[in-house]
Short mmCIF file of C-alpha atoms and ligand atoms in Angstrom, two decimals:
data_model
loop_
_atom_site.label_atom_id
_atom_site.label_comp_id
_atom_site.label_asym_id
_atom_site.label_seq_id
_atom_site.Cartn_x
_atom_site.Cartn_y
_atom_site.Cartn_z
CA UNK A 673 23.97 2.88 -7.96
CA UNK A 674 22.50 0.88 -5.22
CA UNK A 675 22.67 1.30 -1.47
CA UNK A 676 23.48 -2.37 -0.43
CA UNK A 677 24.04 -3.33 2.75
CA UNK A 678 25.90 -6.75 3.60
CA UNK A 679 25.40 -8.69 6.69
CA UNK A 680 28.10 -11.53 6.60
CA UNK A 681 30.41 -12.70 10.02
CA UNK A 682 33.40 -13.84 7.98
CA UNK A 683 35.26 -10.64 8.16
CA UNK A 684 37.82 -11.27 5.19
CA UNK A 685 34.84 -12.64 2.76
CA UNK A 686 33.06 -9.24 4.08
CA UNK A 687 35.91 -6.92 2.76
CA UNK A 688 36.47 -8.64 -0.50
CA UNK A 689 32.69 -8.21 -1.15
CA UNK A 690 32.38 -4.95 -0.09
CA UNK A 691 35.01 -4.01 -2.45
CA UNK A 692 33.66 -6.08 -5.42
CA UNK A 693 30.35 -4.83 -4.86
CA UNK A 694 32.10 -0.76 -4.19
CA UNK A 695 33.98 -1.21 -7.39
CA UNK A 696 30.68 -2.47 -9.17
CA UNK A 697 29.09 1.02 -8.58
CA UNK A 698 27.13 0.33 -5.24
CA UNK A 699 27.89 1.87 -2.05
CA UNK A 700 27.95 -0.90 0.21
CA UNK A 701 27.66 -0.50 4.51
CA UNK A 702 28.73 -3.86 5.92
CA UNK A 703 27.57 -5.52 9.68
CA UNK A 704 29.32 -8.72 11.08
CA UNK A 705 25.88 -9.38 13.20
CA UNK A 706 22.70 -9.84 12.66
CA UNK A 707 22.26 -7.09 15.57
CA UNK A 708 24.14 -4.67 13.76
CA UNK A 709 22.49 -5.81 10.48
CA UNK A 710 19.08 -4.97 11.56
CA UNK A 711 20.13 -1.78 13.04
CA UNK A 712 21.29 -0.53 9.71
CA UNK A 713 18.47 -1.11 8.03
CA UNK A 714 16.62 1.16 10.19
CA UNK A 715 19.39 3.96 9.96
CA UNK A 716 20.52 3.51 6.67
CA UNK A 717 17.81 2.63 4.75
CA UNK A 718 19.70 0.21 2.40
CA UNK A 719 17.67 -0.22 -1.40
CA UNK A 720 18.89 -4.12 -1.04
CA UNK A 721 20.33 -6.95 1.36
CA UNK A 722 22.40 -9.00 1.23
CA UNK A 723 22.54 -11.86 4.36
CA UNK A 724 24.69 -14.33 5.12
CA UNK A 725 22.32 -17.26 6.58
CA UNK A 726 24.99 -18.65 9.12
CA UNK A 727 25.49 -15.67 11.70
CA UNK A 728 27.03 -15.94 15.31
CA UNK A 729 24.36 -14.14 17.01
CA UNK A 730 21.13 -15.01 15.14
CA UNK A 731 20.36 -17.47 12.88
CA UNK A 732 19.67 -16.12 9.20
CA UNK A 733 16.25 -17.43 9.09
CA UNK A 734 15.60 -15.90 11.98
CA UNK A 735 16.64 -12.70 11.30
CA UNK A 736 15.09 -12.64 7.56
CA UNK A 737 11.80 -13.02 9.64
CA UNK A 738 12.18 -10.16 11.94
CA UNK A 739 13.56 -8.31 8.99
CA UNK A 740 10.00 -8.86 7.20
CA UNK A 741 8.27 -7.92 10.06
CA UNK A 742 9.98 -4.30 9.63
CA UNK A 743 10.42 -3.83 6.27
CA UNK A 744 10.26 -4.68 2.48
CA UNK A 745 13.50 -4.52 1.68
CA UNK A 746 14.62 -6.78 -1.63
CA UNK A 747 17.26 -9.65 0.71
CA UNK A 748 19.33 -12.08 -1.33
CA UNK A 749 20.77 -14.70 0.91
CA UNK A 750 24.02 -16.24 1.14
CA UNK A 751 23.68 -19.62 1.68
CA UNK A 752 26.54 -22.14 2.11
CA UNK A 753 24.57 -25.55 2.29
CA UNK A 754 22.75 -24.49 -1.06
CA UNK A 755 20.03 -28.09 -0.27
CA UNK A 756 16.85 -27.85 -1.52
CA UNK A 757 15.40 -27.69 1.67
CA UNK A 758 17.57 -24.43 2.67
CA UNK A 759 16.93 -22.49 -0.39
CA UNK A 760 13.33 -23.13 0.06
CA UNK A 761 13.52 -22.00 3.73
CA UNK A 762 15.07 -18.81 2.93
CA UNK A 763 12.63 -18.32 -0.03
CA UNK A 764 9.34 -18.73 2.35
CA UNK A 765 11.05 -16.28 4.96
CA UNK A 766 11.26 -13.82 2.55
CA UNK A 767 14.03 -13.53 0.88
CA UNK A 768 14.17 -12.53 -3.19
CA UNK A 769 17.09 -14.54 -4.36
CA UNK A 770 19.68 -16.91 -3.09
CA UNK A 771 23.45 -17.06 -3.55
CA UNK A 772 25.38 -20.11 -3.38
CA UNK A 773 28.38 -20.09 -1.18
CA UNK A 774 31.22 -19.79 -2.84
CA UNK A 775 29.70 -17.35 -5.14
CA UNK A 776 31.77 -14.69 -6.88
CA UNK A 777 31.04 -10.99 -6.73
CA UNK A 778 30.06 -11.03 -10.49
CA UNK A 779 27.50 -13.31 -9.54
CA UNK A 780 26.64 -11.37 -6.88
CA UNK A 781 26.30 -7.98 -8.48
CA UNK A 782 24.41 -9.80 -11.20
CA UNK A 783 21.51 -10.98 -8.60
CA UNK A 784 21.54 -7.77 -7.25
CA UNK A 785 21.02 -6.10 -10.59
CA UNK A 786 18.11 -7.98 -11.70
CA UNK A 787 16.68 -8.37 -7.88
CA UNK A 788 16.43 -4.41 -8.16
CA UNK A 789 15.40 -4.46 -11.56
CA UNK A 790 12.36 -6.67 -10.52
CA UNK A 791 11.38 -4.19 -8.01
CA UNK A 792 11.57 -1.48 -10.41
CA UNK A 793 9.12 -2.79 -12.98
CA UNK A 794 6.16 -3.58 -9.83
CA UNK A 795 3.80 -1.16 -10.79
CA UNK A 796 1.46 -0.62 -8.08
CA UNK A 797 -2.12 -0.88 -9.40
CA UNK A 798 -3.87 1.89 -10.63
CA UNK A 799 -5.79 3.57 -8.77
CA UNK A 800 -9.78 3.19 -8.35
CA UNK A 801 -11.60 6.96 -9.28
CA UNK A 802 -14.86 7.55 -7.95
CA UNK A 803 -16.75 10.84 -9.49
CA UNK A 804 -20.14 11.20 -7.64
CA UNK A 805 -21.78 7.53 -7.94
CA UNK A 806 -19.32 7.09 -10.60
CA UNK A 807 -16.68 4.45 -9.77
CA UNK A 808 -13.82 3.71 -12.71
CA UNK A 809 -11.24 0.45 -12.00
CA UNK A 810 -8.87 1.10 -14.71
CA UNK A 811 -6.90 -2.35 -13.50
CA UNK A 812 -10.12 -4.29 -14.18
CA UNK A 813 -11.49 -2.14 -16.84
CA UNK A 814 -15.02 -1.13 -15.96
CA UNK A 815 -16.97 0.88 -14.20
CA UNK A 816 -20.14 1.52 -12.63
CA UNK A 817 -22.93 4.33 -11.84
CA UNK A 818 -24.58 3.80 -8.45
CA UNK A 819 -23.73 0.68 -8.39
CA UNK A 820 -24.72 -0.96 -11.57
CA UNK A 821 -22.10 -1.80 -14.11
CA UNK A 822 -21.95 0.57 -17.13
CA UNK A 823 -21.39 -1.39 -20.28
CA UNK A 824 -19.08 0.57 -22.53
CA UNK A 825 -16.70 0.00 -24.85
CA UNK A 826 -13.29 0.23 -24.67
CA UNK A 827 -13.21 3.42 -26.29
CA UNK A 828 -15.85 4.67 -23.84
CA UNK A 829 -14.18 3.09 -20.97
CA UNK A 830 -10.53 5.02 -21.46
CA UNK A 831 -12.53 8.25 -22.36
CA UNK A 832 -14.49 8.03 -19.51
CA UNK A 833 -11.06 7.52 -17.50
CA UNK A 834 -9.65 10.07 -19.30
CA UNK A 835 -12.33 12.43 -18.07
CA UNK A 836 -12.59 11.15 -14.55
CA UNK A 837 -8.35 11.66 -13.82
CA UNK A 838 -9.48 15.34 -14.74
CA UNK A 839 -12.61 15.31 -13.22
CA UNK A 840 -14.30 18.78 -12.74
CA UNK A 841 -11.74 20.60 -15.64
CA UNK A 842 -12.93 20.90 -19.06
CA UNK A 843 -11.08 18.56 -21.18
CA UNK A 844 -10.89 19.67 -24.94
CA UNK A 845 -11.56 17.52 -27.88
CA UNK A 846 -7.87 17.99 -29.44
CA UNK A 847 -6.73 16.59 -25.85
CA UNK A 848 -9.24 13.34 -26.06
CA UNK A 849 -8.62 12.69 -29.71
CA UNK A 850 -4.55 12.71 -29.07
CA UNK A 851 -4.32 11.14 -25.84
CA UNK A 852 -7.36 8.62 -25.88
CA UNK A 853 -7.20 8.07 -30.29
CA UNK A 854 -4.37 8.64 -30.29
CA UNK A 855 -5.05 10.84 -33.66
CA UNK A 856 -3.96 14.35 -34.74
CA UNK A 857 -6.97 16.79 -34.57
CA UNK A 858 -8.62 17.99 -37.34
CA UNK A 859 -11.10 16.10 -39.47
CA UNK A 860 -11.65 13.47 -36.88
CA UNK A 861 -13.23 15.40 -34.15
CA UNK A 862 -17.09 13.74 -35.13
CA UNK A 863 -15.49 10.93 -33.20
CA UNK A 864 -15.17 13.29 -30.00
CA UNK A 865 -18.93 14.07 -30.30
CA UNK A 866 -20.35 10.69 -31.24
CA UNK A 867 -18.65 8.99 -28.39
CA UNK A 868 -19.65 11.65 -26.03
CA UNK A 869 -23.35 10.91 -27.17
CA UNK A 870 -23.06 7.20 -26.66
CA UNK A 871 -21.23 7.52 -23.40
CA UNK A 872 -24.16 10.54 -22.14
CA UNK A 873 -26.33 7.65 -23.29
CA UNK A 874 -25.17 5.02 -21.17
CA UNK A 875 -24.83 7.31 -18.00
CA UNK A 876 -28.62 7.64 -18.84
CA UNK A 877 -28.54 11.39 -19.14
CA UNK A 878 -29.00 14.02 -22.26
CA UNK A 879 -27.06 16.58 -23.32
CA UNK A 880 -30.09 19.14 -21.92
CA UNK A 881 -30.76 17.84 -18.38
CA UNK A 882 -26.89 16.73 -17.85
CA UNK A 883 -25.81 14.98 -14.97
CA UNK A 884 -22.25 13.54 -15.09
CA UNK A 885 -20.92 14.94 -18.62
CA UNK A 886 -21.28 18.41 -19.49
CA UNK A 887 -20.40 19.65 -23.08
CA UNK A 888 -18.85 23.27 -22.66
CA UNK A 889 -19.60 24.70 -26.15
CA UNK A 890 -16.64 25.66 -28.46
CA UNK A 891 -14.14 23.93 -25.47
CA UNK A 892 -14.71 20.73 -24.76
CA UNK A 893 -16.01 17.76 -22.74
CA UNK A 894 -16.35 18.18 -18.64
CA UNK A 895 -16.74 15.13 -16.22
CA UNK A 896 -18.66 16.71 -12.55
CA UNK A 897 -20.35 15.07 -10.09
CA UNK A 898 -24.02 16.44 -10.24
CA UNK A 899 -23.65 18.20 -6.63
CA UNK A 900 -19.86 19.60 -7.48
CA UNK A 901 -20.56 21.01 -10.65
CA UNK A 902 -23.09 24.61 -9.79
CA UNK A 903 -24.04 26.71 -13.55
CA UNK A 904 -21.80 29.31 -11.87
CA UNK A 905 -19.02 26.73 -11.16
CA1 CA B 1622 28.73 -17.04 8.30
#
């Protein structure tokens, strides 16, 4: 269910969408102003808009930019000149969808649906890690130590993330083998090791005199910057 709230001056076409939209599953606030309209979006909060382009008090276009100004609220807008010219308007102000005027609530509730939907599925972009002078882009894929770009490969690269999202804990091999191979443990844990090695390699430290990777005998695999991680630690 969707908080939608409509902004339309035509105060019968406002209560039969309100009710189409209320008996679609959304709970629907309605404004006959733009005034009002932007007043509820501050108090209410609304998860989608939907704006009638012709308004008494403001135009549409107008308000869809003072609207953007404030907030990122998905707006479909209901035009009733539908041109070319309009739609592209209301597209460049902002808005995530149009609506053709007379549309029916069907319609309606199906823009709204997949308007949402489209929001829903924006992941935001993973987040950069930095360990030390470690820095791991998992959007991009690589990573680099003080500055100079490591070249690993990919099974490197997502154990090394693997690590660095639980940087400073001890990570066992049955954890790396499931989550990063993807394989059941037993048999295959050689693979644990040997990557380790390659991946101590290209951080251009041993398993002795370790730096960034620390192998905790009988446990697992620990990622530490060099001044975070003390013997005693
Ligand atoms: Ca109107």
């Amino acid at each position: 269910m969707a908080q939608v709230l409509l902004v339309e001056d035509d105060s019968a076409l406002r209560t039969s969408l309100s009710r189409g939209l209320s008996e679609r599953g959304h709970a629907v606030t309605s404004a006959g102003t733009a005034m009002d309209g932007l007043n509820l979006i501050v108090s209410c909060k609304p998860d989608l808009v939907v704006l009638d382009i012709g308004l008494p008090d403001l135009d549409g276009r107008e308000m869809l930019r003072m609207l953007r100004a404030a907030s990122r609220v998905p707006v479909i807008v209901g035009t009733a000149r539908g041109g070319e010219d309009e739609i592209v308007t209301v597209l460049d102000a902002g808005a995530d969808d149009y609506v053709v005027k007379p549309f029916s609530v069907g319609q309606l509730d199906a823009r709204i649906r997949a308007v949402l939907r489209r929001g829903g599925e924006e992941q935001p972009r993973p987040e950069v890690l930095v360990v030390g002078g470690l820095r791991i882009d998992p959007a991009a894929r690589s990573a680099t130590l003080d500055g100079s770009r490591l070249d690993l490969n990919p099974k490197e690269f997502d154990m090394l993330h693997h690590l660095a999202v639980r940087a400073g804990q001890v990570v066992s091999k049955r954890e790396l083998l499931t989550e990063v191979w993807q394989l059941p443990y037993g048999g295959a844990d050689k693979t644990v090791d040997v990557h380790v090695s390659w991946l101590r390699r290209k951080l251009g430290e041993t398993a002795r005199e370790a730096r960034y990777l620390h192998t905790v005998r009988g446990v697992g695999v620990r990622l530490a910057a060099p001044d975070e991680f003390g013997a005693d630690r």
